[in-house]
């Protein structure tokens, strides 16, 4: 499509605009609002390289990723969407974000280049269109940590300080984040399509999604049912990955769930320390709707909202109604999730082949963690110190019976203990972005202009599974902090 190589500056921009070929209801043309004094805070050099962008050239012009100037070939839009927020339907849209275009990468993939905090749009409602520095740094840290953990996610290319204060409970330094995503198509985008444009708009969005993310489904006899099945599978896998690292998204509204299967929108998210399925950190999640243990159920609920939009597209003469057919397909979600979860849990326990007792073995270990208020990440990472040959390591008394069972199960695995230990390390991160570390890094950066703690933290988080020495402070769970709350990034 109308891509344009960046010959003037040689930064490497190669922007296309496939999203803008969609019906006009899906976007509004609008430019980012300039800021006073854009200054670089963070540039993700390895991501820039993967996008075909020259980091040196980017660093010379903070104007471009702050919205003060546009990259060559950019025709920015704000995207329209709706969403169920804590169960209530609202019309939303990019209220503080602009899609600059879709970068064609050297590898040939197409990714959205999206500014967040870039000023008001037709969808801003009463918001100021802006973002504060700390929440944008938080999205940068956690999205990149998720990527390093091997979990599908939007990425963060840049954070640029705006030089303007934003008004929250107090005045805070403002910033713009550049988010890179395989797309920004959300379940809420489909809800918006059906609500505003009816079946034709829903079909246009479904065809676009298939083209962009699931081109192999185009030739299927039932492409929209196949689309629903494919999205359900990616979300089942995604949710299983979240659960395996103790990630709590915090605001799983339907506008914050993608069709691509990438994690999106890092607001009040946080990682669990001691294992407790009821864990909630978000200050706005009063009822615990998005508690750790509820996340798979909520994903399923959100997918039902997608199914409602796709149902009319799947009506076939002489067959059960589209609603019945999509409903039937929806019922496969729990099994898809459970299978994905168990597969990953086997890896965490060092198991390779499948046995029927594996689910109980995994669940019983979680029960031990819950009863002992044991740290989730640390307990799994150090479990390999209790492998059969490590008989000199003291086993907590409450764990003894379970450890014996686990050892018996391991005897039926192929491969030696070194292979088991390696498998466990590949599934059990040594480090996660623990809340106290993230808060310290953010406070140093946003309140004192000191990026060193953030950079050290990010360096450690870049290789979470590696078998290497790390400063103990990045590994240790924090002292108990029962009142810890995260705040939405608005
Ligand atoms: P979020 O909670 O980040 O998923 O955002 C929910 C909705 O609120 C989206 O439509 C955002 O664009 C919008 N929004 C959040 N913060 C602001 C802001 N400061 N100004 C305008 N819109 C905002
Ligand atoms: Mg959102």
Short mmCIF file of C-alpha atoms in Angstrom, two decimals, residues 202-428:
data_model
loop_
_atom_site.label_atom_id
_atom_site.label_comp_id
_atom_site.label_asym_id
_atom_site.label_seq_id
_atom_site.Cartn_x
_atom_site.Cartn_y
_atom_site.Cartn_z
CA UNK A 202 -18.42 -5.80 11.86
CA UNK A 203 -17.75 -7.76 8.69
CA UNK A 204 -15.28 -5.15 7.45
CA UNK A 205 -13.41 -5.31 10.76
CA UNK A 206 -13.47 -9.11 10.78
CA UNK A 207 -12.09 -9.26 7.23
CA UNK A 208 -9.39 -6.75 8.12
CA UNK A 209 -8.42 -8.74 11.23
CA UNK A 210 -8.22 -11.96 9.28
CA UNK A 211 -6.09 -10.28 6.63
CA UNK A 212 -3.77 -8.77 9.19
CA UNK A 213 -3.45 -11.50 11.80
CA UNK A 214 -4.90 -14.75 10.52
CA UNK A 215 -4.47 -14.75 6.71
CA UNK A 216 -4.50 -18.55 6.71
CA UNK A 217 -8.21 -18.42 7.63
CA UNK A 218 -9.26 -16.58 4.46
CA UNK A 219 -9.85 -19.76 2.55
CA UNK A 220 -11.83 -21.47 5.32
CA UNK A 221 -15.46 -22.35 4.65
CA UNK A 222 -16.46 -20.55 7.88
CA UNK A 223 -13.87 -17.78 8.26
CA UNK A 224 -15.66 -15.89 11.07
CA UNK A 225 -16.14 -18.97 13.23
CA UNK A 226 -12.50 -19.81 12.50
CA UNK A 227 -11.52 -16.29 13.53
CA UNK A 228 -13.31 -16.65 16.85
CA UNK A 229 -11.66 -20.02 17.44
CA UNK A 230 -8.22 -18.63 16.60
CA UNK A 231 -8.60 -15.60 18.88
CA UNK A 232 -9.86 -17.84 21.68
CA UNK A 233 -6.81 -20.05 21.31
CA UNK A 234 -4.38 -17.11 21.38
CA UNK A 235 -6.12 -15.66 24.42
CA UNK A 236 -6.15 -19.05 26.16
CA UNK A 237 -2.39 -19.29 25.59
CA UNK A 238 -1.87 -15.67 26.67
CA UNK A 239 -3.85 -16.05 29.88
CA UNK A 240 -1.99 -19.26 30.70
CA UNK A 241 1.31 -17.38 30.26
CA UNK A 242 0.16 -14.59 32.55
CA UNK A 243 -0.86 -17.06 35.23
CA UNK A 244 2.48 -18.86 35.02
CA UNK A 245 4.42 -15.73 35.97
CA UNK A 246 1.90 -14.29 38.45
CA UNK A 247 0.94 -11.36 36.21
CA UNK A 248 -2.21 -9.46 37.11
CA UNK A 249 -3.40 -7.16 34.32
CA UNK A 250 -5.65 -5.21 36.63
CA UNK A 251 -8.05 -3.73 34.07
CA UNK A 252 -9.20 -6.48 31.71
CA UNK A 253 -11.91 -4.39 30.09
CA UNK A 254 -12.92 -5.49 26.58
CA UNK A 255 -11.08 -2.48 25.12
CA UNK A 256 -7.90 -3.83 26.69
CA UNK A 257 -7.99 -7.23 25.01
CA UNK A 258 -6.52 -7.59 21.53
CA UNK A 259 -7.48 -9.77 18.59
CA UNK A 260 -3.77 -10.41 17.96
CA UNK A 261 -3.37 -12.07 21.36
CA UNK A 262 -0.86 -9.50 22.62
CA UNK A 263 -1.06 -8.14 26.16
CA UNK A 264 -2.06 -4.48 25.91
CA UNK A 265 -2.54 -1.50 28.18
CA UNK A 266 -0.28 -1.55 31.19
CA UNK A 267 -2.13 0.60 33.69
CA UNK A 268 -2.53 -0.77 37.21
CA UNK A 269 -0.94 -4.13 36.39
CA UNK A 270 1.40 -5.83 38.86
CA UNK A 271 3.09 -9.13 39.63
CA UNK A 272 1.99 -11.27 42.54
CA UNK A 273 4.53 -11.96 45.29
CA UNK A 274 3.18 -14.58 47.72
CA UNK A 275 0.75 -16.93 46.06
CA UNK A 276 -2.90 -16.07 46.58
CA UNK A 277 -5.49 -16.46 43.85
CA UNK A 278 -7.50 -13.55 45.29
CA UNK A 279 -4.67 -11.05 44.84
CA UNK A 280 -5.76 -7.62 43.59
CA UNK A 281 -3.46 -4.60 43.43
CA UNK A 282 -5.48 -2.10 41.42
CA UNK A 283 -6.90 0.79 43.42
CA UNK A 284 -9.91 0.96 41.07
CA UNK A 285 -10.81 -2.76 41.26
CA UNK A 286 -13.00 -2.57 44.34
CA UNK A 287 -14.91 -5.82 43.80
CA UNK A 288 -11.86 -7.86 42.80
CA UNK A 289 -13.37 -8.44 39.35
CA UNK A 290 -9.87 -8.64 37.85
CA UNK A 291 -8.19 -10.57 40.69
CA UNK A 292 -5.38 -12.95 39.69
CA UNK A 293 -7.51 -16.07 39.86
CA UNK A 294 -10.46 -14.51 38.00
CA UNK A 295 -8.49 -13.60 34.89
CA UNK A 296 -9.24 -16.71 32.76
CA UNK A 297 -12.95 -16.38 33.55
CA UNK A 298 -12.91 -12.70 32.59
CA UNK A 299 -11.10 -13.47 29.33
CA UNK A 300 -13.88 -15.90 28.54
CA UNK A 301 -16.53 -13.28 29.37
CA UNK A 302 -14.76 -10.80 27.09
CA UNK A 303 -14.55 -13.36 24.30
CA UNK A 304 -18.32 -13.81 24.63
CA UNK A 305 -18.66 -10.09 23.78
CA UNK A 306 -16.59 -10.73 20.63
CA UNK A 307 -18.72 -13.76 19.81
CA UNK A 308 -21.89 -11.66 20.03
CA UNK A 309 -20.53 -9.38 17.32
CA UNK A 310 -19.37 -12.21 15.09
CA UNK A 311 -22.54 -14.31 15.51
CA UNK A 312 -24.65 -12.57 12.83
CA UNK A 313 -21.80 -13.08 10.35
CA UNK A 314 -21.96 -16.83 10.87
CA UNK A 315 -25.64 -17.38 10.04
CA UNK A 316 -26.03 -20.16 7.46
CA UNK A 317 -29.20 -21.29 5.72
CA UNK A 318 -30.36 -24.64 7.03
CA UNK A 319 -28.04 -24.63 10.05
CA UNK A 320 -28.37 -23.63 13.68
CA UNK A 321 -28.33 -19.84 14.14
CA UNK A 322 -25.06 -17.96 14.26
CA UNK A 323 -25.67 -17.31 17.95
CA UNK A 324 -26.01 -21.00 18.71
CA UNK A 325 -22.92 -21.87 16.67
CA UNK A 326 -20.71 -19.21 18.24
CA UNK A 327 -22.05 -20.09 21.70
CA UNK A 328 -21.09 -23.71 21.14
CA UNK A 329 -17.60 -22.67 20.11
CA UNK A 330 -17.28 -20.41 23.14
CA UNK A 331 -17.77 -23.41 25.39
CA UNK A 332 -14.39 -24.72 24.25
CA UNK A 333 -12.54 -21.88 25.99
CA UNK A 334 -12.16 -23.45 29.47
CA UNK A 335 -10.65 -26.58 27.98
CA UNK A 336 -8.32 -24.60 25.72
CA UNK A 337 -7.17 -22.58 28.71
CA UNK A 338 -6.81 -25.58 31.02
CA UNK A 339 -4.72 -27.43 28.46
CA UNK A 340 -2.46 -24.42 27.88
CA UNK A 341 -2.10 -23.91 31.63
CA UNK A 342 -1.25 -27.54 32.33
CA UNK A 343 1.28 -27.68 29.53
CA UNK A 344 3.14 -24.71 30.95
CA UNK A 345 2.81 -26.01 34.50
CA UNK A 346 4.44 -29.28 33.43
CA UNK A 347 7.39 -27.21 32.26
CA UNK A 348 7.57 -25.45 35.62
CA UNK A 349 7.70 -28.81 37.39
CA UNK A 350 10.31 -30.18 34.98
CA UNK A 351 7.91 -32.62 33.33
CA UNK A 352 7.92 -33.38 29.64
CA UNK A 353 5.51 -36.25 28.89
CA UNK A 354 1.89 -36.18 30.05
CA UNK A 355 0.31 -38.19 32.84
CA UNK A 356 -3.19 -37.93 34.25
CA UNK A 357 -2.02 -37.07 37.76
CA UNK A 358 -0.11 -33.98 36.58
CA UNK A 359 -2.92 -31.50 37.13
CA UNK A 360 -3.41 -32.61 40.72
CA UNK A 361 0.34 -32.52 41.31
CA UNK A 362 0.50 -28.92 40.07
CA UNK A 363 -2.61 -27.79 41.94
CA UNK A 364 -1.41 -29.37 45.17
CA UNK A 365 1.85 -27.46 44.94
CA UNK A 366 -0.09 -24.23 44.53
CA UNK A 367 -2.14 -25.14 47.61
CA UNK A 368 1.08 -25.52 49.58
CA UNK A 369 2.22 -22.10 48.41
CA UNK A 370 -1.11 -20.58 49.36
CA UNK A 371 -1.14 -22.17 52.81
CA UNK A 372 2.44 -21.12 53.49
CA UNK A 373 2.03 -17.65 51.95
CA UNK A 374 5.10 -18.59 49.93
CA UNK A 375 6.48 -16.36 47.21
CA UNK A 376 5.26 -17.62 43.82
CA UNK A 377 8.30 -16.78 41.68
CA UNK A 378 10.94 -17.70 44.23
CA UNK A 379 9.26 -21.00 45.17
CA UNK A 380 9.17 -22.23 41.58
CA UNK A 381 12.64 -20.98 40.70
CA UNK A 382 14.22 -22.66 43.72
CA UNK A 383 12.23 -25.89 43.43
CA UNK A 384 15.03 -27.34 41.30
CA UNK A 385 17.22 -27.18 44.43
CA UNK A 386 14.95 -29.95 45.76
CA UNK A 387 15.50 -32.37 42.89
CA UNK A 388 16.27 -35.95 44.05
CA UNK A 389 20.07 -35.62 43.99
CA UNK A 390 19.94 -32.54 46.20
CA UNK A 391 19.11 -34.48 49.35
CA UNK A 392 21.28 -32.17 51.44
CA UNK A 393 18.83 -29.26 50.91
CA UNK A 394 16.36 -28.94 53.76
CA UNK A 395 12.76 -29.45 52.67
CA UNK A 396 10.05 -27.54 54.55
CA UNK A 397 8.15 -30.13 56.61
CA UNK A 398 4.80 -29.23 55.05
CA UNK A 399 6.22 -29.91 51.60
CA UNK A 400 7.74 -33.32 52.35
CA UNK A 401 4.88 -35.51 51.11
CA UNK A 402 4.45 -33.46 47.97
CA UNK A 403 8.18 -33.51 47.19
CA UNK A 404 8.19 -37.32 47.48
CA UNK A 405 5.27 -37.52 45.02
CA UNK A 406 7.06 -35.16 42.65
CA UNK A 407 10.27 -37.23 42.83
CA UNK A 408 8.31 -40.38 42.02
CA UNK A 409 6.73 -38.63 39.06
CA UNK A 410 10.15 -37.41 37.85
CA UNK A 411 11.46 -40.98 37.86
CA UNK A 412 9.12 -41.67 34.97
CA UNK A 413 10.59 -38.82 32.90
CA UNK A 414 13.21 -39.38 30.23
CA UNK A 415 16.45 -37.44 30.49
CA UNK A 416 18.78 -36.86 33.39
CA UNK A 417 18.41 -34.39 36.21
CA UNK A 418 20.44 -31.75 34.39
CA UNK A 419 17.85 -31.79 31.60
CA UNK A 420 15.02 -31.50 34.12
CA UNK A 421 16.73 -28.58 35.85
CA UNK A 422 17.24 -26.84 32.53
CA UNK A 423 13.57 -27.31 31.61
CA UNK A 424 12.53 -25.89 34.96
CA UNK A 425 14.78 -22.86 34.56
CA UNK A 426 13.31 -22.16 31.14
CA UNK A 427 9.82 -22.03 32.66
CA UNK A 428 10.53 -20.41 36.02
#
